[in-house]
Coordinates of C-alpha atoms in Angstrom, one line a residue:
M1 CA 164.3 56.6 96.4
G2 CA 162.7 54.6 99.2
L3 CA 159.8 52.2 98.8
F4 CA 157.5 54.6 100.7
D5 CA 158.4 57.5 98.5
L6 CA 157.8 55.4 95.4
F7 CA 154.4 54.4 96.7
K8 CA 153.5 58.0 97.5
R9 CA 154.5 59.0 93.9
K10 CA 152.4 56.3 92.3
K11 CA 149.4 57.1 94.4
S12 CA 149.7 60.9 93.5
E13 CA 150.0 60.0 89.8
A14 CA 146.9 57.8 90.1
V15 CA 144.9 60.6 91.7
Q16 CA 145.9 63.0 88.9
E17 CA 145.0 60.4 86.2
E18 CA 141.5 60.0 87.8
K19 CA 140.8 63.7 87.8
P20 CA 138.2 64.5 85.1
D21 CA 138.9 66.9 82.3
L22 CA 136.1 69.4 82.8
S23 CA 137.0 71.5 79.9
I24 CA 135.2 69.2 77.5
Y25 CA 131.9 70.2 79.2
T26 CA 132.2 73.9 78.5
G27 CA 129.4 75.0 76.1
M28 CA 127.2 72.1 77.2
R29 CA 123.4 72.6 77.7
V30 CA 122.6 71.9 81.3
E31 CA 119.6 71.8 83.7
V32 CA 119.9 73.7 87.0
T33 CA 117.8 72.4 89.9
T34 CA 117.4 72.9 93.6
P35 CA 118.9 70.3 95.9
E36 CA 115.4 68.9 96.2
G37 CA 115.1 68.4 92.5
D38 CA 112.9 71.3 91.4
L39 CA 113.9 72.6 87.9
L40 CA 115.0 76.3 88.0
F41 CA 116.2 76.9 84.5
V42 CA 118.1 75.6 81.5
A43 CA 121.4 77.1 80.6
K44 CA 124.7 76.8 78.7
L45 CA 127.7 76.0 80.9
K46 CA 130.6 78.4 80.1
N47 CA 134.1 79.2 81.4
L48 CA 134.3 76.1 83.5
R49 CA 137.5 76.1 85.6
E50 CA 138.1 74.0 88.7
D51 CA 135.5 75.4 91.2
T52 CA 134.0 78.2 89.2
A53 CA 131.9 78.6 86.0
E54 CA 129.2 80.8 84.4
L55 CA 125.7 79.9 83.2
E56 CA 124.0 81.6 80.3
Q57 CA 120.3 81.1 81.0
Y58 CA 118.2 79.8 78.0
S59 CA 114.8 79.7 79.5
E60 CA 112.8 82.8 80.4
T61 CA 111.9 81.8 83.9
E62 CA 112.5 84.5 86.3
I63 CA 114.1 83.8 89.7
S64 CA 113.8 86.5 92.3
L65 CA 117.3 87.0 93.7
Q66 CA 119.1 90.2 94.8
E67 CA 122.6 90.7 93.4
T68 CA 124.1 89.9 96.8
E69 CA 122.0 86.7 97.2
S70 CA 123.1 83.2 96.3
I71 CA 121.5 79.7 96.3
R72 CA 123.0 76.2 96.2
V73 CA 122.0 74.2 93.2
K74 CA 122.6 71.0 91.3
I75 CA 123.7 71.2 87.6
R76 CA 123.5 68.3 85.2
G77 CA 124.0 67.9 81.5
Y78 CA 124.9 65.4 78.8
H79 CA 127.9 65.5 76.5
D80 CA 126.9 64.0 73.1
R81 CA 130.4 63.2 71.9
E82 CA 131.6 61.6 75.1
K83 CA 128.2 59.9 75.7
K84 CA 128.4 60.8 79.4
A85 CA 126.3 62.8 81.9
I86 CA 128.0 65.1 84.3
Y87 CA 126.5 66.0 87.7
L88 CA 127.8 69.1 89.5
E89 CA 126.9 71.0 92.7
G90 CA 127.6 74.6 93.4
V91 CA 126.4 78.0 94.6
I92 CA 125.0 80.4 92.0
S93 CA 124.4 84.2 92.2
P94 CA 122.9 86.5 89.5
L95 CA 124.8 88.5 86.9
P96 CA 123.3 90.9 84.3
F97 CA 121.6 89.7 81.1
H98 CA 120.5 86.3 82.3
Y99 CA 124.0 85.2 83.3
W100 CA 124.8 83.4 86.6
K101 CA 128.1 83.1 88.4
V102 CA 128.8 79.6 89.9
E103 CA 131.2 79.1 92.8
E104 CA 132.2 76.3 95.1
L105 CA 131.7 74.0 92.1
E106 CA 132.1 70.2 92.8
V107 CA 131.7 67.2 90.5
S108 CA 129.2 64.8 92.1
R109 CA 129.7 62.1 89.5
I110 CA 130.2 61.4 85.8
A111 CA 128.0 58.6 84.5
N112 CA 126.9 56.8 81.3
D113 CA 123.4 58.1 81.4
R114 CA 121.6 61.2 80.1
G115 CA 120.7 62.6 83.5
F116 CA 117.8 64.8 82.3
F117 CA 115.5 66.2 84.9
R118 CA 112.3 64.2 84.7
L119 CA 108.9 65.5 85.8
G120 CA 106.3 63.0 86.9
I121 CA 103.0 63.4 85.2
N122 CA 100.0 61.1 84.4
V123 CA 97.9 62.2 81.5
E124 CA 96.2 60.7 78.5
A125 CA 98.1 60.6 75.2
T126 CA 98.2 58.8 71.8
A127 CA 101.1 57.1 70.0
T128 CA 100.9 56.8 66.2
T129 CA 103.1 54.4 64.2
F130 CA 103.4 54.5 60.4
G131 CA 103.6 51.5 58.2
G132 CA 103.7 47.8 59.0
V133 CA 101.4 45.6 61.0
G134 CA 99.6 47.4 63.8
A135 CA 100.2 50.9 62.4
G136 CA 97.9 53.6 63.5
E137 CA 97.0 55.7 66.5
K138 CA 96.8 53.9 69.9
P139 CA 96.0 55.3 73.3
C140 CA 98.7 55.5 76.0
R141 CA 99.5 57.5 79.2
L142 CA 102.4 59.9 79.6
L143 CA 104.1 59.1 82.9
N144 CA 107.0 61.5 82.9
I145 CA 108.7 64.0 80.6
S146 CA 112.1 65.6 80.3
V147 CA 113.9 67.8 77.7
G148 CA 115.3 64.5 76.2
G149 CA 112.3 62.2 76.2
V150 CA 109.3 60.6 77.9
C151 CA 108.1 57.5 79.6
I152 CA 104.7 56.2 78.5
A153 CA 102.5 53.3 79.6
S154 CA 100.5 51.3 77.0
E155 CA 98.8 48.0 76.4
N156 CA 100.2 48.1 72.9
L157 CA 103.5 46.1 72.4
Y158 CA 106.4 48.0 70.8
Q159 CA 110.0 46.9 70.3
E160 CA 113.3 48.7 71.1
G161 CA 114.0 51.1 68.1
D162 CA 110.3 51.5 67.2
K163 CA 109.4 55.1 66.3
F164 CA 106.0 56.8 66.8
L165 CA 104.4 60.3 67.0
L166 CA 103.3 61.1 70.5
K167 CA 100.4 63.6 70.8
V168 CA 99.5 64.9 74.3
K169 CA 97.9 67.9 75.8
L170 CA 100.3 68.6 78.7
L171 CA 98.0 71.3 80.2
E172 CA 94.3 71.9 79.7
D173 CA 94.7 75.5 78.6
R174 CA 97.5 74.8 76.1
E175 CA 97.5 73.5 72.6
M176 CA 98.3 69.8 71.7
S177 CA 102.0 68.9 71.6
A178 CA 103.3 66.5 69.0
M179 CA 106.7 64.9 69.5
Y180 CA 108.5 62.2 67.4
C181 CA 109.9 59.5 69.7
Q182 CA 112.0 56.3 69.6
V183 CA 111.7 53.5 72.1
L184 CA 114.9 52.9 74.0
R185 CA 113.7 50.6 76.8
V186 CA 110.7 48.2 77.2
I187 CA 109.5 47.3 80.7
D188 CA 107.0 44.4 80.8
K189 CA 104.6 45.2 83.7
G190 CA 102.6 42.0 83.3
E191 CA 98.9 41.5 82.4
A192 CA 99.6 42.9 78.9
K193 CA 100.8 46.2 80.2
Y194 CA 104.1 47.9 79.2
E195 CA 106.1 51.0 80.0
Y196 CA 108.5 52.5 77.5
G197 CA 111.4 54.8 78.0
C198 CA 111.7 56.9 74.8
R199 CA 113.9 59.6 73.5
F200 CA 112.8 62.6 71.3
L201 CA 114.0 62.7 67.7
E202 CA 114.4 65.7 65.3
L203 CA 114.0 68.4 67.9
N204 CA 115.4 71.9 67.2
D205 CA 116.2 74.6 69.8
S206 CA 112.7 76.0 69.5
D207 CA 111.1 72.6 70.2
E208 CA 113.3 72.1 73.2
E209 CA 112.4 75.5 74.5
K210 CA 108.7 74.7 74.2
I211 CA 109.1 71.5 76.1
T212 CA 111.1 73.2 78.8
Q213 CA 108.5 75.9 79.2
N214 CA 105.7 73.3 79.5
I215 CA 107.8 71.4 82.2
F216 CA 108.1 74.7 84.1
A217 CA 104.3 75.4 83.8
I218 CA 103.4 71.8 84.9
Q219 CA 105.8 72.0 87.8
R220 CA 104.2 75.3 88.9
R221 CA 100.7 73.9 88.7
Q222 CA 101.7 70.9 90.8
R223 CA 102.9 73.3 93.5
G224 CA 99.7 75.3 93.2
V225 CA 101.5 78.3 91.7
Y226 CA 99.7 79.9 88.7

């Protein structure tokens, strides 16, 4: 075997080793967005094979598409066991019973982050801690929200790992939402002002669905669609 053939073989083997095992992501909960970043729906990723897959839609949001129509989307989700986010792009078309066919599927990247869709928002909220010095309800502002967590701004100093109950009225015509959160990141903005990246704790499927529906509703209001 010549040196050139050996080099080609090693290069081919390296490419094969770098190819991600997509089968581990089958069954994962994902968010489907437009290329511009608008959230379309939340779904379960199924039958993932090379450049095709299916999506079982969780959320009740209706998308007006004829059977012959298709749209390009971005798909992203988080694998709890692997602790990795996967980012995909493809073309979806509707199937019966809130299923979608995905074709021309490509992996954009796999990263060590949660990759949740985040919706920017700026509303008043409160954070309540229990026990210890400084326990009680303190005002804050909710800056963005996703299915996985929130970012808040506050003059109150918290530490990584601190837990609190966040209460916020996401929309004026909806009831107050209460979500148990844990601080993951602390950003010192100076002048005794802080921002906190937080994750939700103890959410069940029903809680996640309510958060998702609120995100859809806020997104529609921001676009002027009621």
